[in-house]
């Protein structure tokens, strides 16, 4: 019966736990013995040969026992990468049995001591840590810190020692004529085939050296990320949500958990997609590893949206309403009320409004679209035909969609579209690096700016409001922003900065009421464009997105139909319906690599195979079970996390609901951009440096992205045939049968849609490409390495004949 099954499972778990305790203790004891011998020899026999005599046998047995670690991963006892385990264990087995055992010279070298210091400290701590963890989920803190910090010193020490020992095993005559051996492969010396040193193949040793050089940095990086994850798990940040002011995550089972809230919201949304309720919603509800497996549930929800147009609207409505109804709000008096109740408040804390109006400065207005690109910066940007030529080039390469190129060309050819005297752009997050503020000011537009309070200004951080005010004063546009006190009481810019801005997380209702009381917004003849350009890490991004959504929802609902436009900068790292042409090019890039870049295709195939399919996964995603045939792309990146995905999904939901209600929605997808905040993260900088190897990727500078995305926004507003306007649904090329198709128009995705591989599977490979010469030199460098290895192998073969 069920009880017997449970008993057998518990017995099996206990036996497995006892086995791992014994395995780790035996391994730790073996390395501890080596450590004792190391200390003894350091004190009395500094010769490496003596060290080997005293512990060589135990070292060989203990290290050979580590083969079981790979077996554990293969049979599923332990989670991990089979390739990583095989490389780490295999390289050590090779070093001991193929280098140290046959080579007396290597055994006598001083680097054996440094090698053993690295090995003994690393493995004694590691195995002891794992043994204790079998009986305690929280091993002693000193042991924890040693386990996840020593590698920063011991990994480089061990790798350097291994390389030195390998070099010692290579015969002197071979090393003296190494260049001749590698290039001409015709050198043969009797000394190379005599003595015990010949047991180590020179070509193989050189091969291992090169592998160490290539993989040492990714290995250390991988351990660095493992260390960070371990520290986050052991020392999680103390939740500040219960003490936070303003918007709060829902209270679920007595806690305000972001993961439980996210799971609940997605389950609610999936449930609205009736065809897959019994399976997908249930799977999401019982998911225990939401942080790392959320993508599959977002995909299920996305597929539910594509069953019918009604399902797309139902999912969007259910998800958005769930967030608005379940989130709470802590008022300044510490009273906690539902967030939706806070948004019903009609008063505002803002006592003043500041206006900078330079619309009479006609000479300060740029009357045509300009696009800075590479060497053509803002002082000498591209114009007119140059922009048109560049847009066509991007579209042909696949970096942007053809209709995005057409949108840029239309704005270029219609400079009168830049004149929008009765249009006001409400920029939530006006100081954002990706926002359109600079370009809008350049063309003399009207901007209602919202950003963080000026009183948050810090000495080491440039003031957002000083920067915005400086730009507005030299432009030919108008800027309006809220003040916490009357403008008449502000004596100078310092006073204005201190009073400027708003806290979106704590003052969403105040911001909404201030906006709706502006004469410019109340005027029914004016067109109001409300754009969300906010971003913060983690859970704060969800909070920002919901507060902005509440404001945008109400502005659109309270103003005359057709006089409000909602605007978003969508990310390419999301789930999207894409064009059939984009899907076909992704398939072509995947299949034609063997024709146009066979060596590169071989390298990619090798990396995909050794990673077990984790790296370089196909970007083609189709679901034949849907009633309608859609091509899709999964651009989600697991490391961005479920909070990021939820914040962006809320924006999609609002866009769908607004579009269905007749509100124009600008939902253009922006490319990956090398903003200062992004490239300040070293790993992103490396990945961005290598990813353009994969056609048709291109990473853009911030100024270029600002210009082209502002052009796309203007096209959505001014072009009477724009897909952003619900009135054009079904007209011309705008075939939006399902509202999820809204996001496939005028996409400037940077190559994500048409790449052979998913964005999530390119990170490590892109870093490797960066370190091997970058996109242009990667293949030649690999060819050079392969040629050197082939020459070395041939040389060894001729020497042994």
PDB file of C-alpha atoms in Angstrom, residues 151-424:
ATOM      1  CA  UNK A 151      38.653  29.407  -4.147  1.00  0.00           C
ATOM      2  CA  UNK A 152      39.453  33.020  -5.067  1.00  0.00           C
ATOM      3  CA  UNK A 153      43.071  32.294  -4.026  1.00  0.00           C
ATOM      4  CA  UNK A 154      43.320  28.505  -4.246  1.00  0.00           C
ATOM      5  CA  UNK A 155      41.870  28.061  -7.762  1.00  0.00           C
ATOM      6  CA  UNK A 156      44.467  30.318  -9.436  1.00  0.00           C
ATOM      7  CA  UNK A 157      47.187  28.738  -7.265  1.00  0.00           C
ATOM      8  CA  UNK A 158      46.125  25.214  -8.200  1.00  0.00           C
ATOM      9  CA  UNK A 159      45.758  25.944 -11.911  1.00  0.00           C
ATOM     10  CA  UNK A 160      49.147  27.664 -12.057  1.00  0.00           C
ATOM     11  CA  UNK A 161      50.763  24.723 -10.242  1.00  0.00           C
ATOM     12  CA  UNK A 162      49.138  22.244 -12.612  1.00  0.00           C
ATOM     13  CA  UNK A 163      50.465  24.114 -15.647  1.00  0.00           C
ATOM     14  CA  UNK A 164      53.969  24.227 -14.146  1.00  0.00           C
ATOM     15  CA  UNK A 165      53.933  20.497 -13.425  1.00  0.00           C
ATOM     16  CA  UNK A 166      52.729  19.739 -16.936  1.00  0.00           C
ATOM     17  CA  UNK A 167      55.575  21.822 -18.336  1.00  0.00           C
ATOM     18  CA  UNK A 168      58.013  19.864 -16.166  1.00  0.00           C
ATOM     19  CA  UNK A 169      56.747  16.629 -17.706  1.00  0.00           C
ATOM     20  CA  UNK A 170      57.464  17.835 -21.263  1.00  0.00           C
ATOM     21  CA  UNK A 171      60.973  16.739 -22.421  1.00  0.00           C
ATOM     22  CA  UNK A 172      63.569  19.495 -22.554  1.00  0.00           C
ATOM     23  CA  UNK A 173      64.408  18.899 -26.217  1.00  0.00           C
ATOM     24  CA  UNK A 174      60.769  19.217 -27.153  1.00  0.00           C
ATOM     25  CA  UNK A 175      60.404  22.502 -25.240  1.00  0.00           C
ATOM     26  CA  UNK A 176      63.620  23.920 -26.703  1.00  0.00           C
ATOM     27  CA  UNK A 177      62.315  23.382 -30.223  1.00  0.00           C
ATOM     28  CA  UNK A 178      58.657  23.881 -29.401  1.00  0.00           C
ATOM     29  CA  UNK A 179      58.048  26.412 -32.193  1.00  0.00           C
ATOM     30  CA  UNK A 180      59.625  24.059 -34.732  1.00  0.00           C
ATOM     31  CA  UNK A 181      57.531  21.187 -33.460  1.00  0.00           C
ATOM     32  CA  UNK A 182      54.305  23.146 -33.571  1.00  0.00           C
ATOM     33  CA  UNK A 183      54.816  24.837 -36.934  1.00  0.00           C
ATOM     34  CA  UNK A 184      56.757  22.349 -39.020  1.00  0.00           C
ATOM     35  CA  UNK A 185      55.981  19.131 -37.142  1.00  0.00           C
ATOM     36  CA  UNK A 186      59.181  17.565 -38.409  1.00  0.00           C
ATOM     37  CA  UNK A 187      61.487  17.554 -35.411  1.00  0.00           C
ATOM     38  CA  UNK A 188      62.465  14.234 -33.840  1.00  0.00           C
ATOM     39  CA  UNK A 189      64.867  13.766 -30.982  1.00  0.00           C
ATOM     40  CA  UNK A 190      65.940  10.518 -29.470  1.00  0.00           C
ATOM     41  CA  UNK A 191      65.773  12.143 -26.063  1.00  0.00           C
ATOM     42  CA  UNK A 192      62.053  12.683 -26.582  1.00  0.00           C
ATOM     43  CA  UNK A 193      61.446   8.967 -26.838  1.00  0.00           C
ATOM     44  CA  UNK A 194      63.756   7.895 -24.062  1.00  0.00           C
ATOM     45  CA  UNK A 195      63.290   7.701 -20.315  1.00  0.00           C
ATOM     46  CA  UNK A 196      60.204   7.659 -18.189  1.00  0.00           C
ATOM     47  CA  UNK A 197      59.178  11.151 -19.364  1.00  0.00           C
ATOM     48  CA  UNK A 198      58.084   9.760 -22.709  1.00  0.00           C
ATOM     49  CA  UNK A 199      55.081   8.172 -21.023  1.00  0.00           C
ATOM     50  CA  UNK A 200      53.474  11.591 -21.035  1.00  0.00           C
ATOM     51  CA  UNK A 201      52.503  12.543 -24.557  1.00  0.00           C
ATOM     52  CA  UNK A 202      53.834  16.019 -25.267  1.00  0.00           C
ATOM     53  CA  UNK A 203      50.916  16.987 -27.488  1.00  0.00           C
ATOM     54  CA  UNK A 204      48.359  15.870 -24.910  1.00  0.00           C
ATOM     55  CA  UNK A 205      50.061  17.822 -22.155  1.00  0.00           C
ATOM     56  CA  UNK A 206      50.116  20.945 -24.284  1.00  0.00           C
ATOM     57  CA  UNK A 207      46.443  20.363 -25.089  1.00  0.00           C
ATOM     58  CA  UNK A 208      45.591  20.219 -21.394  1.00  0.00           C
ATOM     59  CA  UNK A 209      47.545  23.415 -20.774  1.00  0.00           C
ATOM     60  CA  UNK A 210      45.519  25.234 -23.405  1.00  0.00           C
ATOM     61  CA  UNK A 211      42.256  23.869 -21.976  1.00  0.00           C
ATOM     62  CA  UNK A 212      43.266  25.115 -18.539  1.00  0.00           C
ATOM     63  CA  UNK A 213      44.019  28.554 -19.952  1.00  0.00           C
ATOM     64  CA  UNK A 214      40.691  28.697 -21.801  1.00  0.00           C
ATOM     65  CA  UNK A 215      38.445  27.341 -19.063  1.00  0.00           C
ATOM     66  CA  UNK A 216      40.071  28.634 -15.900  1.00  0.00           C
ATOM     67  CA  UNK A 217      38.259  31.974 -16.026  1.00  0.00           C
ATOM     68  CA  UNK A 218      34.781  30.470 -16.696  1.00  0.00           C
ATOM     69  CA  UNK A 219      35.442  27.947 -13.893  1.00  0.00           C
ATOM     70  CA  UNK A 220      36.279  30.685 -11.407  1.00  0.00           C
ATOM     71  CA  UNK A 221      33.285  32.714 -12.629  1.00  0.00           C
ATOM     72  CA  UNK A 222      30.998  29.714 -12.142  1.00  0.00           C
ATOM     73  CA  UNK A 223      32.278  29.208  -8.617  1.00  0.00           C
ATOM     74  CA  UNK A 224      31.830  32.922  -7.956  1.00  0.00           C
ATOM     75  CA  UNK A 225      28.150  32.709  -8.897  1.00  0.00           C
ATOM     76  CA  UNK A 226      27.715  29.546  -6.796  1.00  0.00           C
ATOM     77  CA  UNK A 227      29.285  31.384  -3.869  1.00  0.00           C
ATOM     78  CA  UNK A 228      26.965  34.378  -4.275  1.00  0.00           C
ATOM     79  CA  UNK A 229      23.926  32.076  -4.448  1.00  0.00           C
ATOM     80  CA  UNK A 230      25.064  30.229  -1.299  1.00  0.00           C
ATOM     81  CA  UNK A 231      25.477  33.501   0.589  1.00  0.00           C
ATOM     82  CA  UNK A 232      22.048  34.723  -0.543  1.00  0.00           C
ATOM     83  CA  UNK A 233      20.485  31.495   0.675  1.00  0.00           C
ATOM     84  CA  UNK A 234      22.303  31.401   4.027  1.00  0.00           C
ATOM     85  CA  UNK A 235      22.153  35.122   4.714  1.00  0.00           C
ATOM     86  CA  UNK A 236      19.015  36.370   2.963  1.00  0.00           C
ATOM     87  CA  UNK A 237      18.353  40.045   3.147  1.00  0.00           C
ATOM     88  CA  UNK A 238      16.080  40.810   6.023  1.00  0.00           C
ATOM     89  CA  UNK A 239      12.681  41.490   4.536  1.00  0.00           C
ATOM     90  CA  UNK A 240      11.921  45.172   4.687  1.00  0.00           C
ATOM     91  CA  UNK A 241       8.438  44.828   3.293  1.00  0.00           C
ATOM     92  CA  UNK A 242       6.749  44.823   6.669  1.00  0.00           C
ATOM     93  CA  UNK A 243       8.504  48.093   7.528  1.00  0.00           C
ATOM     94  CA  UNK A 244       8.218  49.609   4.089  1.00  0.00           C
ATOM     95  CA  UNK A 245       5.987  52.568   3.399  1.00  0.00           C
ATOM     96  CA  UNK A 246       3.686  52.795   0.448  1.00  0.00           C
ATOM     97  CA  UNK A 247       2.837  49.828  -1.744  1.00  0.00           C
ATOM     98  CA  UNK A 248       3.231  46.348  -0.224  1.00  0.00           C
ATOM     99  CA  UNK A 249       3.151  42.841  -1.644  1.00  0.00           C
ATOM    100  CA  UNK A 250       0.102  40.758  -0.664  1.00  0.00           C
ATOM    101  CA  UNK A 251       0.030  39.069   2.728  1.00  0.00           C
ATOM    102  CA  UNK A 252       0.010  35.310   2.030  1.00  0.00           C
ATOM    103  CA  UNK A 253       0.170  32.815   4.897  1.00  0.00           C
ATOM    104  CA  UNK A 254       1.364  35.553   7.232  1.00  0.00           C
ATOM    105  CA  UNK A 255       4.247  36.688   4.969  1.00  0.00           C
ATOM    106  CA  UNK A 256       4.693  39.200   2.179  1.00  0.00           C
ATOM    107  CA  UNK A 257       6.609  36.851  -0.086  1.00  0.00           C
ATOM    108  CA  UNK A 258       7.418  38.036  -3.600  1.00  0.00           C
ATOM    109  CA  UNK A 259       7.625  34.471  -4.894  1.00  0.00           C
ATOM    110  CA  UNK A 260       4.299  33.382  -3.411  1.00  0.00           C
ATOM    111  CA  UNK A 261       2.666  36.551  -4.701  1.00  0.00           C
ATOM    112  CA  UNK A 262       4.097  36.060  -8.182  1.00  0.00           C
ATOM    113  CA  UNK A 263       3.021  32.434  -8.253  1.00  0.00           C
ATOM    114  CA  UNK A 264      -0.504  33.346  -7.132  1.00  0.00           C
ATOM    115  CA  UNK A 265      -0.822  36.071  -9.782  1.00  0.00           C
ATOM    116  CA  UNK A 266       0.351  33.812 -12.615  1.00  0.00           C
ATOM    117  CA  UNK A 267      -1.932  30.989 -11.439  1.00  0.00           C
ATOM    118  CA  UNK A 268      -4.861  33.401 -11.468  1.00  0.00           C
ATOM    119  CA  UNK A 269      -3.965  34.552 -14.966  1.00  0.00           C
ATOM    120  CA  UNK A 270      -3.541  30.983 -16.262  1.00  0.00           C
ATOM    121  CA  UNK A 271      -6.885  30.004 -14.786  1.00  0.00           C
ATOM    122  CA  UNK A 272      -8.557  32.637 -16.952  1.00  0.00           C
ATOM    123  CA  UNK A 273      -7.291  30.767 -20.024  1.00  0.00           C
ATOM    124  CA  UNK A 274      -9.918  28.064 -19.826  1.00  0.00           C
ATOM    125  CA  UNK A 275      -8.501  25.391 -22.201  1.00  0.00           C
ATOM    126  CA  UNK A 276      -5.495  24.542 -20.015  1.00  0.00           C
ATOM    127  CA  UNK A 277      -6.781  25.204 -16.485  1.00  0.00           C
ATOM    128  CA  UNK A 278      -6.570  21.640 -15.111  1.00  0.00           C
ATOM    129  CA  UNK A 279      -2.924  21.124 -16.041  1.00  0.00           C
ATOM    130  CA  UNK A 280      -0.984  24.384 -16.290  1.00  0.00           C
ATOM    131  CA  UNK A 281      -2.549  26.176 -13.318  1.00  0.00           C
ATOM    132  CA  UNK A 282      -2.103  23.140 -11.087  1.00  0.00           C
ATOM    133  CA  UNK A 283       1.548  22.777 -12.075  1.00  0.00           C
ATOM    134  CA  UNK A 284       2.228  26.434 -11.360  1.00  0.00           C
ATOM    135  CA  UNK A 285       0.457  26.253  -8.009  1.00  0.00           C
ATOM    136  CA  UNK A 286       2.593  23.361  -6.708  1.00  0.00           C
ATOM    137  CA  UNK A 287       5.900  24.600  -8.159  1.00  0.00           C
ATOM    138  CA  UNK A 288       8.469  24.477  -5.341  1.00  0.00           C
ATOM    139  CA  UNK A 289      11.344  26.104  -7.207  1.00  0.00           C
ATOM    140  CA  UNK A 290       9.572  29.176  -8.582  1.00  0.00           C
ATOM    141  CA  UNK A 291      12.731  31.303  -8.781  1.00  0.00           C
ATOM    142  CA  UNK A 292      14.477  28.929 -11.171  1.00  0.00           C
ATOM    143  CA  UNK A 293      11.544  27.320 -13.010  1.00  0.00           C
ATOM    144  CA  UNK A 294       9.178  30.243 -13.459  1.00  0.00           C
ATOM    145  CA  UNK A 295       9.783  30.448 -17.213  1.00  0.00           C
ATOM    146  CA  UNK A 296       7.846  27.268 -17.984  1.00  0.00           C
ATOM    147  CA  UNK A 297       4.785  28.686 -16.218  1.00  0.00           C
ATOM    148  CA  UNK A 298       5.035  32.057 -17.946  1.00  0.00           C
ATOM    149  CA  UNK A 299       5.179  30.134 -21.231  1.00  0.00           C
ATOM    150  CA  UNK A 300       2.063  28.173 -20.287  1.00  0.00           C
ATOM    151  CA  UNK A 301       0.243  31.416 -19.506  1.00  0.00           C
ATOM    152  CA  UNK A 302       1.429  32.933 -22.780  1.00  0.00           C
ATOM    153  CA  UNK A 303       0.224  29.928 -24.771  1.00  0.00           C
ATOM    154  CA  UNK A 304      -3.147  30.204 -23.038  1.00  0.00           C
ATOM    155  CA  UNK A 305      -3.440  33.762 -24.370  1.00  0.00           C
ATOM    156  CA  UNK A 306      -3.054  32.500 -27.926  1.00  0.00           C
ATOM    157  CA  UNK A 307      -5.908  29.998 -27.859  1.00  0.00           C
ATOM    158  CA  UNK A 308      -8.463  32.678 -28.752  1.00  0.00           C
ATOM    159  CA  UNK A 309      -8.534  36.511 -28.675  1.00  0.00           C
ATOM    160  CA  UNK A 310     -11.005  36.246 -25.804  1.00  0.00           C
ATOM    161  CA  UNK A 311      -8.497  34.183 -23.804  1.00  0.00           C
ATOM    162  CA  UNK A 312      -5.814  36.837 -24.288  1.00  0.00           C
ATOM    163  CA  UNK A 313      -8.107  39.516 -22.878  1.00  0.00           C
ATOM    164  CA  UNK A 314      -9.312  37.260 -20.065  1.00  0.00           C
ATOM    165  CA  UNK A 315      -5.768  36.392 -18.983  1.00  0.00           C
ATOM    166  CA  UNK A 316      -4.695  40.043 -19.092  1.00  0.00           C
ATOM    167  CA  UNK A 317      -7.726  41.151 -17.116  1.00  0.00           C
ATOM    168  CA  UNK A 318      -7.380  38.429 -14.502  1.00  0.00           C
ATOM    169  CA  UNK A 319      -3.667  39.046 -13.988  1.00  0.00           C
ATOM    170  CA  UNK A 320      -3.890  42.832 -13.787  1.00  0.00           C
ATOM    171  CA  UNK A 321      -6.957  42.835 -11.538  1.00  0.00           C
ATOM    172  CA  UNK A 322      -5.354  40.277  -9.238  1.00  0.00           C
ATOM    173  CA  UNK A 323      -2.408  42.607  -8.684  1.00  0.00           C
ATOM    174  CA  UNK A 324      -4.547  45.694  -8.117  1.00  0.00           C
ATOM    175  CA  UNK A 325      -6.859  43.861  -5.707  1.00  0.00           C
ATOM    176  CA  UNK A 326      -4.347  41.908  -3.648  1.00  0.00           C
ATOM    177  CA  UNK A 327      -1.514  44.412  -3.106  1.00  0.00           C
ATOM    178  CA  UNK A 328      -1.689  46.569   0.010  1.00  0.00           C
ATOM    179  CA  UNK A 329      -0.612  50.100   0.894  1.00  0.00           C
ATOM    180  CA  UNK A 330       0.865  51.488   4.103  1.00  0.00           C
ATOM    181  CA  UNK A 331      -0.090  55.106   4.656  1.00  0.00           C
ATOM    182  CA  UNK A 332       2.157  57.616   6.470  1.00  0.00           C
ATOM    183  CA  UNK A 333       0.150  56.998   9.658  1.00  0.00           C
ATOM    184  CA  UNK A 334       1.151  53.274   9.313  1.00  0.00           C
ATOM    185  CA  UNK A 335      -2.402  52.176   8.554  1.00  0.00           C
ATOM    186  CA  UNK A 336      -2.415  49.349   5.988  1.00  0.00           C
ATOM    187  CA  UNK A 337      -5.232  49.453   3.451  1.00  0.00           C
ATOM    188  CA  UNK A 338      -5.838  47.759   0.078  1.00  0.00           C
ATOM    189  CA  UNK A 339      -3.853  49.406  -2.724  1.00  0.00           C
ATOM    190  CA  UNK A 340      -7.003  49.899  -4.789  1.00  0.00           C
ATOM    191  CA  UNK A 341      -8.524  51.912  -1.920  1.00  0.00           C
ATOM    192  CA  UNK A 342      -5.467  54.188  -1.757  1.00  0.00           C
ATOM    193  CA  UNK A 343      -5.848  54.979  -5.456  1.00  0.00           C
ATOM    194  CA  UNK A 344      -9.390  56.258  -4.808  1.00  0.00           C
ATOM    195  CA  UNK A 345      -8.044  59.141  -2.719  1.00  0.00           C
ATOM    196  CA  UNK A 346      -8.725  62.500  -4.394  1.00  0.00           C
ATOM    197  CA  UNK A 347      -6.367  64.894  -2.620  1.00  0.00           C
ATOM    198  CA  UNK A 348      -2.670  65.467  -3.344  1.00  0.00           C
ATOM    199  CA  UNK A 349       0.354  66.364  -1.270  1.00  0.00           C
ATOM    200  CA  UNK A 350       1.909  68.423  -4.061  1.00  0.00           C
ATOM    201  CA  UNK A 351       1.482  72.118  -3.394  1.00  0.00           C
ATOM    202  CA  UNK A 352       3.146  73.530  -6.469  1.00  0.00           C
ATOM    203  CA  UNK A 353       3.994  73.057 -10.116  1.00  0.00           C
ATOM    204  CA  UNK A 354       7.097  74.306 -11.880  1.00  0.00           C
ATOM    205  CA  UNK A 355       7.180  75.096 -15.577  1.00  0.00           C
ATOM    206  CA  UNK A 356      10.127  75.726 -17.860  1.00  0.00           C
ATOM    207  CA  UNK A 357       8.684  77.031 -21.123  1.00  0.00           C
ATOM    208  CA  UNK A 358      11.081  77.676 -23.996  1.00  0.00           C
ATOM    209  CA  UNK A 359       8.630  77.067 -26.827  1.00  0.00           C
ATOM    210  CA  UNK A 360       9.362  80.545 -28.142  1.00  0.00           C
ATOM    211  CA  UNK A 361      13.020  79.592 -28.759  1.00  0.00           C
ATOM    212  CA  UNK A 362      12.528  78.389 -32.312  1.00  0.00           C
ATOM    213  CA  UNK A 363      16.262  78.399 -33.024  1.00  0.00           C
ATOM    214  CA  UNK A 364      16.834  75.856 -30.237  1.00  0.00           C
ATOM    215  CA  UNK A 365      14.538  73.293 -31.863  1.00  0.00           C
ATOM    216  CA  UNK A 366      15.929  70.504 -34.077  1.00  0.00           C
ATOM    217  CA  UNK A 367      13.443  70.240 -36.933  1.00  0.00           C
ATOM    218  CA  UNK A 368      14.440  66.821 -38.226  1.00  0.00           C
ATOM    219  CA  UNK A 369      15.178  63.385 -36.851  1.00  0.00           C
ATOM    220  CA  UNK A 370      18.834  62.819 -35.955  1.00  0.00           C
ATOM    221  CA  UNK A 371      20.401  59.489 -34.982  1.00  0.00           C
ATOM    222  CA  UNK A 372      23.847  59.281 -33.380  1.00  0.00           C
ATOM    223  CA  UNK A 373      25.513  55.995 -34.352  1.00  0.00           C
ATOM    224  CA  UNK A 374      29.001  54.758 -33.505  1.00  0.00           C
ATOM    225  CA  UNK A 375      31.536  57.406 -34.564  1.00  0.00           C
ATOM    226  CA  UNK A 376      28.737  59.818 -35.529  1.00  0.00           C
ATOM    227  CA  UNK A 377      27.895  61.071 -32.033  1.00  0.00           C
ATOM    228  CA  UNK A 378      25.425  63.770 -30.963  1.00  0.00           C
ATOM    229  CA  UNK A 379      27.732  66.464 -32.312  1.00  0.00           C
ATOM    230  CA  UNK A 380      27.595  64.972 -35.800  1.00  0.00           C
ATOM    231  CA  UNK A 381      24.603  62.598 -35.978  1.00  0.00           C
ATOM    232  CA  UNK A 382      23.134  60.871 -38.991  1.00  0.00           C
ATOM    233  CA  UNK A 383      20.368  62.713 -40.842  1.00  0.00           C
ATOM    234  CA  UNK A 384      17.980  62.251 -43.741  1.00  0.00           C
ATOM    235  CA  UNK A 385      19.200  59.738 -46.334  1.00  0.00           C
ATOM    236  CA  UNK A 386      21.897  58.474 -43.973  1.00  0.00           C
ATOM    237  CA  UNK A 387      19.235  57.366 -41.499  1.00  0.00           C
ATOM    238  CA  UNK A 388      17.178  55.760 -44.260  1.00  0.00           C
ATOM    239  CA  UNK A 389      20.208  53.843 -45.500  1.00  0.00           C
ATOM    240  CA  UNK A 390      21.044  52.675 -41.979  1.00  0.00           C
ATOM    241  CA  UNK A 391      17.455  51.581 -41.273  1.00  0.00           C
ATOM    242  CA  UNK A 392      17.429  49.487 -44.462  1.00  0.00           C
ATOM    243  CA  UNK A 393      20.791  47.973 -43.478  1.00  0.00           C
ATOM    244  CA  UNK A 394      19.493  46.971 -40.050  1.00  0.00           C
ATOM    245  CA  UNK A 395      16.332  45.458 -41.532  1.00  0.00           C
ATOM    246  CA  UNK A 396      18.268  43.500 -44.152  1.00  0.00           C
ATOM    247  CA  UNK A 397      20.628  42.106 -41.526  1.00  0.00           C
ATOM    248  CA  UNK A 398      17.706  41.172 -39.245  1.00  0.00           C
ATOM    249  CA  UNK A 399      18.547  43.449 -36.326  1.00  0.00           C
ATOM    250  CA  UNK A 400      15.155  45.138 -36.598  1.00  0.00           C
ATOM    251  CA  UNK A 401      11.891  44.212 -38.285  1.00  0.00           C
ATOM    252  CA  UNK A 402      11.155  45.725 -41.725  1.00  0.00           C
ATOM    253  CA  UNK A 403       8.177  47.700 -40.422  1.00  0.00           C
ATOM    254  CA  UNK A 404      10.418  49.216 -37.720  1.00  0.00           C
ATOM    255  CA  UNK A 405      12.711  50.415 -40.472  1.00  0.00           C
ATOM    256  CA  UNK A 406       9.706  51.839 -42.306  1.00  0.00           C
ATOM    257  CA  UNK A 407       8.604  53.672 -39.149  1.00  0.00           C
ATOM    258  CA  UNK A 408      12.035  55.298 -38.784  1.00  0.00           C
ATOM    259  CA  UNK A 409      12.037  56.241 -42.466  1.00  0.00           C
ATOM    260  CA  UNK A 410       8.542  57.730 -42.234  1.00  0.00           C
ATOM    261  CA  UNK A 411       9.541  59.971 -39.335  1.00  0.00           C
ATOM    262  CA  UNK A 412      12.700  60.940 -41.239  1.00  0.00           C
ATOM    263  CA  UNK A 413      10.708  61.814 -44.367  1.00  0.00           C
ATOM    264  CA  UNK A 414       7.978  63.667 -42.454  1.00  0.00           C
ATOM    265  CA  UNK A 415       9.777  66.234 -40.269  1.00  0.00           C
ATOM    266  CA  UNK A 416       6.452  68.023 -39.705  1.00  0.00           C
ATOM    267  CA  UNK A 417       5.513  65.069 -37.464  1.00  0.00           C
ATOM    268  CA  UNK A 418       8.021  66.398 -34.928  1.00  0.00           C
ATOM    269  CA  UNK A 419       5.854  69.449 -34.313  1.00  0.00           C
ATOM    270  CA  UNK A 420       3.319  68.453 -31.646  1.00  0.00           C
ATOM    271  CA  UNK A 421       2.163  71.651 -29.858  1.00  0.00           C
ATOM    272  CA  UNK A 422      -0.985  70.045 -28.441  1.00  0.00           C
ATOM    273  CA  UNK A 423       0.648  66.797 -27.320  1.00  0.00           C
ATOM    274  CA  UNK A 424       1.979  66.371 -23.790  1.00  0.00           C
TER     275      UNK A 424
END
